[in-house]
Amino acid sequence: MATRKDLANAIRALSMDAVQKANSGHPGAPMGMAEIAEELWNNHLSHNPKNPSWANRDRFVLSNGHGSMLIYSLLHLTGYALPMSELQSFRQLHSKCAGHPEYGYAPGVETTTGPLGQGIANGVGFAMAEKLMAHQFNKPGHDIVDHQTYVFLGDGCMMEGVSHEACALAGTWGLGKLTAFWDDNGISIDGHIEGWYTDDTAKRFESYGWHVQSVDGHDVAAIGKAIEAAKKVTDKPSLICCKTVIGMGSPNKSGSHDCHGSALGLDEVAATRANIGWSHEPFVIPADIYAGWDATAKGAAAESSWNDKFAAYATAYPAEAAEFTRRMSGTLPANWKEATDAIIAATNEKAEGVATRKASQNVIGALAPLLPEFLGGSADLTGSNLTSTSSFVHVDAKKSGNYISYGVREFGMFAIMNGMALHGGLIPFGGTFHMFSDYAKSALRMAALMKQRTIAVLTHDSIGQGEDGPTHQPIENTAGLRYIPNMDVWRPGSSTETAVAWVAAVERMTGPSSLVLSRQNVPGIKHDAAHFAGMRKGAYVLSDVAGKADLILIANGSELELAVKAAAELNAAGTKVRVVSMPSTNVFDRQDKAYKDNVLTPGVKRVAVEAGVTDFWRKYVGLEGAVVGIDTFGESAPGGVLMKHFGFSVENVVAVAKSVL
């Protein structure tokens, strides 16, 4: 019968062998955290390898994702559909065992953890989602949402600023079902960290409001006691500081950065085998060790027990059970299309001339009663982003709800939102000034990479922001977000386009959306109902001329008004001008060629108008067209003054159009 030492050494062997075979990877962290992982996964983690999507499973996050062979070893050993052949192809093309854990590749990987610090922030999101869902669905005697979130993290995660943002908020919220394990091995890629990381981490987390313990990370009994103690503290998240030796078992490289980010080498692998008493060939696991790790029976029993609980819940609360099932599946309410069509039509009928941030707030207010899974928030800018509505209840440590004040934590907010979306049952959106999407860029990119439905509400979208000056005036940000694969960026030019953008963002199941919204008012436009379908396709002909146009003006956002007025002046002078509104270039680019050619007629010269960098628009106007844009930083002055100063006027648009013709 395998001993616990054998079980931990199986992780060490698989990790060093896979990294060695790939000649690429990070063996040190898996080898150093083997005992922590063995204790957690065998004695505490509630999961079912045969159903990785079981709703009430505990969530496990490897925030120090460079140590990915740790989670791949655990998934393989415990019985997930991750065969040895996948571990043998670690870091190779199309392997489920990628260089860092990738959500959607290996079953059981809850989130993609490449950039350090974001995994622990995702973990905060998982735990927050569990708390909110429990409040919404649990009934006396029926705790159908009742699971833990466990996170492994290393020194690098502790150093990254996003971990500070998220962990401080976790303490404020009192997330008692979140437990993090700090791999305190004192090593990063550059070597021993005392030259650049001397924080008293335990005191830091205590000051955040966490429950903190310190243990020997190779003492399984001490680790087990610490986990049990953490679970008993229900009003605080827990940090278990685990003192470990990186590369534990390697006789010549353990305790040094030599085993952090590179293969041990064949000689050292052989020496490690001898040192830990592992006599088996690479990628060979004896039957008794597999038996010691196998979690399939225990996992099936845990899920079966929960299924019985849920069946009793469904009998007592059938409507709530159906709603829980719907929300965890990610599907929208049955009346969604009818209701949102009515919202769009009503918005269009009003045709309010307001800032698109205000139009957005109006839509949020209309959508909220339809979507109990709606979870709003803002990074300390609620009154400016206009992300809250009268029906929202603000969350704090003692009160659940559906609106979160994240504080000045843009990066943390979006990384936490990713965890919430991954958990399921919620559709999170968060607001900040568009300029500060720079701070959040990595988390926004991760949402796109993981195909998660999160919504960024990014207001004050251009130099029209005005007096705050160039530090607050986004010039390149909109184009930058458009370049993120799988990110849909919407910059609506009317209240109706704003409503369509919101509906499209909520409906989108395969990735995030960014709504780029104005501080300044846009005109009230009453669109033809026939335009609605074109709006959903990202671009459409807003106004046209008889016969073939001489010129196409493309615009969005607050600059749509300039294009409409310039076209009217040019048309009056005998030049035939079509106006195309393009609120989402990403969505438009996905349309078929016939539709795109119908909107942007081939061979007709074009001018694009947007208060942002110009190079992006060359894909639509070509070298023979022109762009009315801005390629410098802004200035501090009233928004209207700046728009005119930088050439966003009817006169300049007309002049540029004439120069093209």
XYZ file of C-alpha atoms in Angstrom:
661
model
C 0.000 0.000 0.000
C 1.346 3.414 -0.958
C 2.455 5.733 1.804
C 1.633 9.427 1.882
C 5.266 10.085 1.047
C 4.819 7.963 -2.081
C 1.716 9.940 -3.043
C 3.562 13.245 -2.747
C 6.559 11.870 -4.609
C 4.306 10.906 -7.510
C 3.747 14.640 -8.036
C 7.474 15.270 -7.894
C 8.253 12.526 -10.382
C 5.585 13.488 -12.897
C 6.504 17.156 -12.675
C 10.232 16.764 -13.130
C 9.778 14.137 -15.876
C 7.317 16.220 -17.902
C 9.459 19.343 -17.638
C 12.539 17.365 -18.545
C 10.864 15.782 -21.582
C 9.704 19.208 -22.796
C 13.026 20.758 -21.752
C 10.875 23.669 -20.642
C 8.908 24.502 -17.538
C 9.024 25.083 -13.794
C 9.590 21.940 -11.705
C 10.493 23.690 -8.455
C 7.041 24.820 -7.272
C 5.274 21.465 -7.858
C 8.065 19.634 -6.091
C 7.985 22.062 -3.185
C 4.179 22.074 -2.802
C 3.662 18.314 -3.177
C 2.749 17.681 0.466
C 0.377 20.648 0.602
C -1.356 19.420 -2.539
C -1.578 15.831 -1.318
C -3.169 16.825 1.971
C -5.643 19.246 0.400
C -6.724 17.096 -2.524
C -6.947 13.786 -0.690
C -8.472 14.925 2.591
C -10.347 18.186 2.099
C -11.170 19.105 -1.500
C -14.727 18.177 -2.505
C -14.728 17.476 -6.240
C -15.829 14.855 -8.743
C -13.272 13.949 -11.426
C -16.049 12.460 -13.568
C -18.017 15.718 -13.551
C -15.650 18.714 -13.430
C -18.613 21.106 -13.799
C -20.568 19.884 -10.759
C -22.141 23.070 -9.416
C -21.222 22.651 -5.748
C -17.639 21.457 -6.160
C -14.883 23.213 -4.277
C -12.893 25.492 -6.549
C -9.119 25.068 -6.738
C -6.919 27.746 -8.287
C -3.193 27.461 -8.975
C -2.335 31.156 -8.945
C 1.377 30.430 -9.327
C 0.492 29.006 -12.711
C 4.074 28.517 -13.870
C 3.978 25.428 -11.649
C 1.313 23.977 -13.945
C 2.635 20.421 -13.741
C 1.350 20.418 -10.172
C -2.278 20.724 -11.243
C -1.848 18.455 -14.262
C -0.369 15.777 -11.991
C -3.236 16.176 -9.533
C -5.898 15.975 -12.228
C -4.325 12.906 -13.793
C -3.752 11.082 -10.520
C -7.198 11.735 -9.059
C -9.050 10.448 -12.105
C -9.900 13.309 -14.445
C -9.988 12.694 -18.199
C -6.363 13.698 -18.572
C -4.422 10.644 -19.732
C -0.693 10.170 -19.289
C -0.169 10.896 -22.977
C -1.214 14.487 -22.333
C 1.314 14.862 -19.521
C 3.958 13.390 -21.816
C 3.163 16.108 -24.363
C 3.438 18.900 -21.777
C 3.978 22.303 -23.431
C 3.643 20.850 -26.929
C 1.259 22.029 -29.637
C -2.397 21.211 -28.876
C -1.570 19.472 -25.604
C -4.179 19.863 -22.879
C -1.202 20.359 -20.578
C -0.168 23.827 -21.673
C 2.733 25.755 -20.204
C 0.401 27.494 -17.775
C -3.041 26.165 -16.766
C -5.494 27.069 -19.525
C -9.219 27.118 -18.835
C -11.072 24.983 -21.359
C -8.115 22.734 -22.193
C -7.599 20.317 -19.304
C -10.757 19.256 -17.433
C -10.688 20.503 -13.856
C -8.721 23.687 -14.557
C -10.987 26.396 -13.162
C -9.186 29.443 -14.556
C -6.241 30.408 -16.725
C -3.360 31.475 -14.499
C -0.453 32.886 -16.401
C 0.073 36.470 -15.218
C 0.934 36.221 -11.540
C -1.530 37.574 -9.003
C -4.590 37.179 -11.160
C -5.275 33.651 -9.921
C -5.693 34.786 -6.315
C -7.879 37.643 -7.570
C -9.970 35.118 -9.514
C -10.174 33.097 -6.309
C -11.616 36.116 -4.517
C -14.179 36.290 -7.317
C -15.056 32.603 -6.906
C -15.537 33.046 -3.164
C -17.554 36.223 -3.616
C -19.792 34.495 -6.147
C -20.336 31.594 -3.735
C -21.336 34.010 -0.989
C -23.739 35.960 -3.193
C -25.301 32.855 -4.734
C -25.709 31.273 -1.291
C -27.522 34.362 -0.080
C -29.819 34.340 -3.100
C -30.669 30.628 -3.175
C -30.081 28.923 0.171
C -33.103 28.362 2.392
C -33.344 27.130 5.995
C -32.275 23.492 5.921
C -31.354 23.695 2.235
C -27.767 24.895 1.716
C -27.414 24.038 -1.959
C -24.600 26.577 -2.455
C -21.973 25.591 0.075
C -18.440 25.120 -1.149
C -14.899 26.285 -0.517
C -12.375 28.093 -2.689
C -8.727 27.089 -2.311
C -5.846 28.969 -3.896
C -2.157 28.153 -4.145
C 0.043 31.201 -4.644
C 3.722 32.025 -4.596
C 6.006 34.929 -3.841
C 5.429 36.392 -7.290
C 1.663 36.538 -6.710
C 2.317 38.259 -3.390
C 4.460 40.893 -5.090
C 2.047 41.678 -7.916
C -0.149 44.660 -7.117
C -3.383 42.994 -8.145
C -3.100 40.564 -5.246
C -3.025 43.498 -2.826
C -6.157 44.977 -4.408
C -8.126 41.735 -4.350
C -6.967 40.396 -0.991
C -7.676 43.644 0.824
C -11.219 43.579 -0.516
C -11.631 39.899 0.394
C -10.892 40.814 3.992
C -13.376 43.672 3.901
C -16.051 41.340 2.548
C -15.289 38.646 5.147
C -15.014 35.777 2.660
C -14.840 32.942 5.148
C -14.867 30.192 2.497
C -11.660 31.361 0.835
C -8.391 29.731 1.890
C -5.071 30.618 0.282
C -1.809 28.686 0.670
C 1.328 30.793 0.293
C 4.284 28.790 -1.013
C 6.856 30.631 1.094
C 10.020 29.259 -0.487
C 12.017 32.499 -0.672
C 12.966 32.030 -4.326
C 11.995 33.732 -7.561
C 13.615 33.644 -10.988
C 16.321 36.123 -10.027
C 17.271 34.135 -6.929
C 16.760 34.602 -3.194
C 14.065 37.223 -2.714
C 15.333 38.962 0.401
C 16.882 41.614 -1.832
C 13.482 42.666 -3.217
C 10.722 41.196 -1.056
C 10.927 41.746 2.686
C 7.241 42.306 3.503
C 5.888 40.845 6.710
C 3.274 38.995 4.719
C 1.477 37.526 7.724
C 0.979 40.937 9.300
C -0.068 42.401 5.964
C -2.842 39.862 5.606
C -3.848 40.234 9.228
C -4.241 43.948 8.578
C -6.489 43.111 5.623
C -8.736 41.203 8.020
C -7.584 37.681 7.136
C -7.122 34.743 9.508
C -3.429 33.837 9.230
C -1.520 30.683 10.205
C 2.052 29.535 9.567
C 3.088 25.899 9.082
C 5.883 23.698 7.790
C 4.782 23.118 4.205
C 6.189 19.589 4.234
C 4.358 18.485 7.396
C 1.074 16.991 6.185
C -0.394 16.712 9.672
C 0.255 20.393 10.404
C -1.180 21.368 7.018
C -4.316 19.335 7.691
C -4.861 20.954 11.089
C -4.400 24.398 9.538
C -7.004 23.672 6.855
C -9.518 22.504 9.462
C -8.849 25.610 11.535
C -9.318 27.809 8.478
C -12.696 26.246 7.685
C -13.902 26.997 11.221
C -13.265 30.719 10.758
C -16.361 31.659 8.802
C -16.143 35.465 8.915
C -12.629 35.900 7.501
C -10.662 34.547 4.556
C -7.676 32.444 5.596
C -4.025 32.517 4.597
C -1.850 29.527 5.443
C 1.804 30.504 5.172
C 3.620 27.326 4.171
C 7.388 27.346 4.608
C 8.704 25.109 1.850
C 11.854 24.210 -0.017
C 11.578 24.830 -3.736
C 12.466 21.739 -5.738
C 12.182 19.556 -2.618
C 13.876 16.222 -3.298
C 16.467 17.469 -5.739
C 19.803 16.901 -3.988
C 21.764 19.611 -5.794
C 19.207 22.190 -6.954
C 16.535 22.347 -4.250
C 16.397 25.628 -2.382
C 17.782 27.597 -5.321
C 16.509 29.407 -8.395
C 18.200 26.744 -10.541
C 15.045 24.628 -10.305
C 12.563 27.469 -10.614
C 12.193 27.939 -14.328
C 14.158 25.246 -16.118
C 14.433 21.477 -16.326
C 16.593 19.804 -13.711
C 18.708 18.004 -16.303
C 18.940 14.249 -16.836
C 21.644 13.728 -14.235
C 19.765 15.659 -11.562
C 16.513 13.893 -12.399
C 18.278 10.579 -11.836
C 19.820 11.857 -8.620
C 16.398 13.069 -7.422
C 14.880 9.663 -8.120
C 17.480 8.059 -5.923
C 17.155 10.733 -3.255
C 13.387 10.368 -2.828
C 13.345 6.620 -3.314
C 11.415 6.657 -6.580
C 12.553 3.666 -8.629
C 9.980 3.813 -11.413
C 10.647 4.803 -14.993
C 9.524 8.226 -16.280
C 5.719 8.538 -16.494
C 5.165 5.202 -14.765
C 2.855 5.273 -11.723
C 2.345 2.025 -9.764
C -1.189 0.779 -9.224
C -1.110 1.244 -5.453
C -0.229 4.924 -5.883
C -3.038 5.418 -8.377
C -5.335 3.752 -5.847
C -4.138 6.107 -3.125
C -4.954 9.116 -5.279
C -8.172 7.960 -6.966
C -10.975 10.390 -6.075
C -13.651 9.086 -8.441
C -15.674 7.071 -5.929
C -15.486 9.717 -3.239
C -16.297 12.421 -5.773
C -19.290 10.553 -7.143
C -20.589 10.054 -3.617
C -20.183 13.733 -2.788
C -22.062 14.801 -5.893
C -24.749 12.177 -5.340
C -25.292 13.466 -1.820
C -25.634 16.995 -3.158
C -28.009 15.815 -5.876
C -30.244 14.385 -3.157
C -30.130 17.718 -1.339
C -30.954 19.574 -4.535
C -33.865 17.232 -5.264
C -35.300 17.993 -1.821
C -34.730 21.689 -2.454
C -36.495 21.429 -5.825
C -39.491 19.810 -4.143
C -39.715 22.537 -1.527
C -38.731 25.443 -3.780
C -39.352 24.476 -7.407
C -39.137 27.982 -8.849
C -35.834 28.706 -7.110
C -34.406 25.348 -8.216
C -35.329 26.029 -11.836
C -33.815 29.495 -11.592
C -30.591 28.120 -10.084
C -30.302 25.594 -12.903
C -30.920 28.267 -15.530
C -28.402 30.646 -14.090
C -25.656 28.069 -13.628
C -26.133 27.027 -17.258
C -25.616 30.637 -18.337
C -28.830 30.809 -20.353
C -31.005 33.916 -20.363
C -34.618 34.162 -19.133
C -37.309 32.777 -21.432
C -38.784 36.222 -22.051
C -35.418 37.780 -22.853
C -35.886 38.533 -26.551
C -39.380 39.915 -26.208
C -38.407 42.060 -23.229
C -35.187 43.428 -24.699
C -36.788 44.149 -28.065
C -39.277 46.247 -26.128
C -36.475 48.022 -24.247
C -34.693 48.886 -27.491
C -37.920 50.087 -29.110
C -38.834 52.217 -26.094
C -35.363 53.718 -25.969
C -35.582 54.562 -29.640
C -39.025 56.102 -29.229
C -37.703 58.467 -26.539
C -34.622 59.286 -28.635
C -33.042 61.095 -25.707
C -30.141 63.398 -26.394
C -27.987 62.401 -23.442
C -24.450 61.212 -22.820
C -24.120 57.539 -23.663
C -23.048 56.893 -20.054
C -26.493 58.169 -19.023
C -28.170 56.140 -21.762
C -26.265 53.149 -20.383
C -27.612 53.757 -16.888
C -31.125 53.866 -18.277
C -30.589 50.501 -19.964
C -29.105 48.997 -16.797
C -32.240 50.080 -14.947
C -34.418 48.422 -17.567
C -32.398 45.185 -17.684
C -31.999 44.707 -13.934
C -35.555 43.392 -13.296
C -35.068 40.835 -16.087
C -31.705 39.588 -14.828
C -31.415 38.522 -11.191
C -27.889 37.384 -12.129
C -26.872 40.947 -13.004
C -24.023 42.035 -10.697
C -22.872 45.606 -11.137
C -20.031 47.592 -9.712
C -17.552 50.380 -10.153
C -14.012 51.202 -9.103
C -14.979 54.184 -6.935
C -16.674 56.020 -9.807
C -20.318 55.022 -9.494
C -21.540 58.612 -9.741
C -19.474 59.193 -12.875
C -19.777 55.807 -14.584
C -23.524 55.743 -13.786
C -23.367 51.986 -13.260
C -25.866 51.757 -10.428
C -29.638 51.932 -10.545
C -32.367 52.346 -7.944
C -33.149 48.629 -7.713
C -29.579 47.602 -6.850
C -28.613 46.662 -3.306
C -25.009 47.502 -2.424
C -22.867 44.672 -1.042
C -20.854 44.890 2.159
C -19.491 42.431 4.722
C -22.875 42.064 6.440
C -25.241 42.498 3.517
C -25.493 40.680 0.228
C -26.792 42.357 -2.888
C -26.144 42.987 -6.559
C -23.886 46.046 -6.673
C -20.281 46.267 -5.493
C -18.202 49.305 -4.672
C -14.727 47.983 -5.462
C -12.844 51.066 -4.301
C -9.995 52.409 -6.422
C -9.071 48.942 -7.687
C -9.610 48.770 -11.461
C -7.296 45.803 -12.043
C -8.577 43.925 -9.020
C -12.177 44.580 -10.022
C -11.897 43.057 -13.478
C -9.813 40.103 -12.257
C -12.393 39.427 -9.521
C -15.155 39.687 -12.134
C -13.399 36.981 -14.159
C -13.606 34.660 -11.164
C -17.285 35.464 -10.697
C -18.041 34.706 -14.332
C -16.090 31.448 -14.149
C -17.973 30.415 -11.033
C -21.273 30.672 -12.873
C -24.668 32.078 -11.971
C -23.704 35.741 -12.304
C -23.206 38.245 -15.116
C -20.740 40.760 -13.683
C -20.132 44.238 -15.042
C -17.804 46.891 -13.720
C -17.192 50.533 -14.459
C -14.232 52.868 -14.548
C -12.968 55.745 -16.657
C -11.881 54.478 -20.055
C -8.407 55.880 -19.441
C -7.961 53.492 -16.539
C -8.673 50.454 -18.645
C -4.884 50.653 -18.946
C -4.652 49.478 -15.342
C -7.084 46.653 -16.051
C -5.802 45.589 -19.464
C -4.352 42.257 -18.380
C -7.574 41.163 -16.657
C -9.639 42.253 -19.665
C -7.325 40.254 -21.895
C -7.710 37.202 -19.658
C -11.501 37.427 -19.898
C -11.160 37.351 -23.673
C -8.684 34.473 -23.549
C -11.004 32.445 -21.315
C -14.140 33.372 -23.321
C -15.898 34.733 -20.238
C -18.988 36.929 -20.249
C -17.867 40.015 -18.370
C -18.832 43.564 -19.301
C -16.575 46.591 -18.900
C -18.351 49.941 -18.683
C -15.710 52.478 -19.728
C -16.902 56.063 -19.573
C -15.320 59.444 -20.375
C -14.206 57.996 -23.663
C -12.168 60.684 -25.432
C -10.766 64.204 -25.328
C -14.398 65.179 -24.830
C -13.648 64.310 -21.186
C -12.311 67.863 -21.090
C -10.842 69.722 -18.165
C -9.121 66.815 -16.411
C -6.531 66.911 -19.169
C -4.420 64.355 -21.006
C -3.954 62.045 -17.996
C -7.680 61.340 -18.165
C -8.229 61.546 -21.921
C -7.981 58.168 -23.683
C -6.480 58.445 -27.152
C -5.227 54.954 -27.933
C -7.325 52.916 -25.483
C -10.282 52.125 -27.719
C -8.055 50.886 -30.521
C -6.003 48.897 -28.016
C -9.051 47.063 -26.711
C -10.223 46.340 -30.261
C -6.933 44.587 -30.922
C -7.537 42.062 -28.114
C -8.712 38.857 -29.808
C -12.257 37.915 -28.780
C -12.996 41.283 -27.152
C -16.096 43.035 -28.480
C -15.762 46.803 -28.164
C -18.874 48.966 -28.535
C -18.753 52.751 -28.889
C -22.377 53.749 -29.446
C -23.409 57.090 -30.907
C -26.994 57.227 -29.677
C -29.138 56.024 -26.813
C -30.618 53.311 -29.042
C -27.186 52.054 -30.086
C -26.291 51.981 -26.391
C -29.286 49.761 -25.651
C -28.371 47.430 -28.510
C -24.772 47.258 -27.271
C -25.909 46.293 -23.772
C -28.232 43.591 -25.048
C -25.514 42.202 -27.317
C -23.014 42.164 -24.436
C -25.380 40.248 -22.157
C -26.280 37.812 -24.914
C -22.651 37.095 -25.734
C -21.721 33.745 -24.190
C -18.279 33.382 -25.719
C -16.349 36.395 -24.517
C -16.283 39.806 -22.854
C -17.533 43.139 -24.089
C -16.312 46.681 -23.474
C -18.829 49.516 -23.654
C -16.981 52.762 -24.407
C -19.267 55.611 -23.379
C -19.230 59.395 -23.544
C -19.328 62.011 -20.847
C -20.644 64.553 -23.333
C -24.161 64.459 -24.715
C -24.934 62.925 -28.092
C -27.946 63.992 -30.158
C -31.266 62.304 -29.808
C -31.653 60.105 -32.891
C -34.876 58.314 -33.687
C -33.655 55.443 -35.834
C -35.635 53.515 -38.372
C -36.591 50.168 -36.853
C -34.838 48.595 -39.825
C -31.547 49.888 -38.377
C -31.763 47.673 -35.292
C -30.556 44.540 -37.082
C -27.645 46.463 -38.589
C -26.668 47.820 -35.191
C -26.418 44.245 -33.922
C -24.047 43.532 -36.812
C -21.668 46.245 -35.654
C -22.209 48.721 -38.509
C -25.033 49.846 -40.744
C -26.001 52.576 -43.206
C -27.430 55.388 -41.101
C -28.199 57.679 -44.037
C -27.850 57.121 -47.757
C -28.197 58.743 -51.149
C -29.847 57.721 -54.383
C -27.530 55.727 -56.613
C -23.871 55.095 -55.885
C -22.258 57.321 -53.259
C -19.197 59.416 -54.042
C -17.952 59.103 -50.473
C -18.673 57.100 -47.322
C -18.281 58.747 -43.925
C -17.720 56.223 -41.109
C -18.142 57.357 -37.523
C -19.236 56.304 -34.054
C -19.682 57.696 -30.572
C -20.151 61.425 -30.179
C -18.493 61.992 -33.555
C -21.450 60.387 -35.352
C -23.182 63.755 -35.192
C -20.275 65.387 -37.050
C -20.507 62.841 -39.836
C -24.259 63.353 -40.211
C -23.948 67.140 -40.362
C -20.939 67.042 -42.696
C -22.794 64.667 -45.014
C -25.770 67.003 -45.113
C -23.523 69.899 -46.121
C -21.702 67.857 -48.761
C -24.947 66.437 -50.158
C -26.395 69.929 -50.414
C -23.345 70.917 -52.466
C -23.851 68.024 -54.871
C -21.509 65.377 -53.435
C -23.279 62.118 -52.710
C -22.311 60.987 -49.205
C -23.377 57.871 -47.303
C -23.044 57.848 -43.513
C -22.147 54.558 -41.856
C -22.436 54.216 -38.107
C -19.959 51.642 -36.831
C -20.490 51.161 -33.086
C -18.529 47.885 -33.026
C -15.721 47.212 -35.465
C -15.171 43.764 -33.930
C -18.733 42.641 -34.546
C -18.760 44.152 -38.030
C -15.575 42.299 -38.941
C -17.308 38.977 -38.212
C -20.042 39.587 -40.777
C -19.978 37.915 -44.166
C -18.438 39.649 -47.162
C -21.788 40.366 -48.768
C -23.011 42.342 -45.771
C -19.743 44.209 -45.360
C -19.671 45.141 -49.043
C -23.276 46.285 -48.807
C -22.344 48.703 -46.014
C -18.925 49.773 -47.277
C -19.304 49.689 -51.042
C -16.048 48.564 -52.673
C -14.389 51.260 -54.770
C -16.017 54.183 -52.938
C -13.616 56.471 -51.075
C -14.013 56.705 -47.335
C -13.311 58.980 -44.398
C -13.476 57.760 -40.796
C -14.185 60.080 -37.878
C -13.291 59.079 -34.320
C -11.635 60.965 -31.475
C -8.801 58.475 -31.182
C -5.682 57.256 -32.929
C -5.944 57.204 -36.703
C -3.925 54.171 -37.796
C -6.600 51.734 -36.646
C -9.058 53.068 -39.211
C -6.778 52.464 -42.214
C -8.205 48.948 -42.464
C -11.516 50.540 -43.470
C -10.498 53.674 -45.385
C -7.302 52.432 -47.039
C -4.390 54.626 -48.022
C -6.532 56.655 -50.382
C -9.027 57.553 -47.688
C -8.562 59.743 -44.634
C -9.149 59.693 -40.902
C -10.252 62.591 -38.752
C -8.660 61.540 -35.486
C -6.011 62.442 -32.951
C -2.483 61.090 -32.697
C -1.237 63.302 -29.870
C -2.134 63.567 -26.220
C -4.961 65.934 -25.348
C -5.053 69.159 -23.371
C -6.903 70.552 -20.379
C -9.917 72.607 -21.415
C -13.688 72.209 -21.717
C -14.548 69.249 -23.910
C -16.242 71.277 -26.615
C -13.245 73.572 -26.905
C -10.909 70.603 -27.236
C -13.006 68.880 -29.878
C -12.897 71.971 -32.056
C -9.196 72.569 -31.316
C -8.278 69.059 -32.483
C -10.330 69.250 -35.651
C -13.560 67.564 -34.617
C -15.840 70.041 -36.302
C -18.212 69.898 -39.246
C -15.991 72.286 -41.144
C -12.921 70.097 -40.793
C -14.755 66.888 -41.651
C -16.070 68.569 -44.808
C -12.603 69.831 -45.670
C -11.031 66.412 -45.199
C -13.765 64.812 -47.296
C -13.159 67.261 -50.107
C -9.429 66.609 -49.950
C -10.053 62.894 -50.435
C -12.367 63.481 -53.374
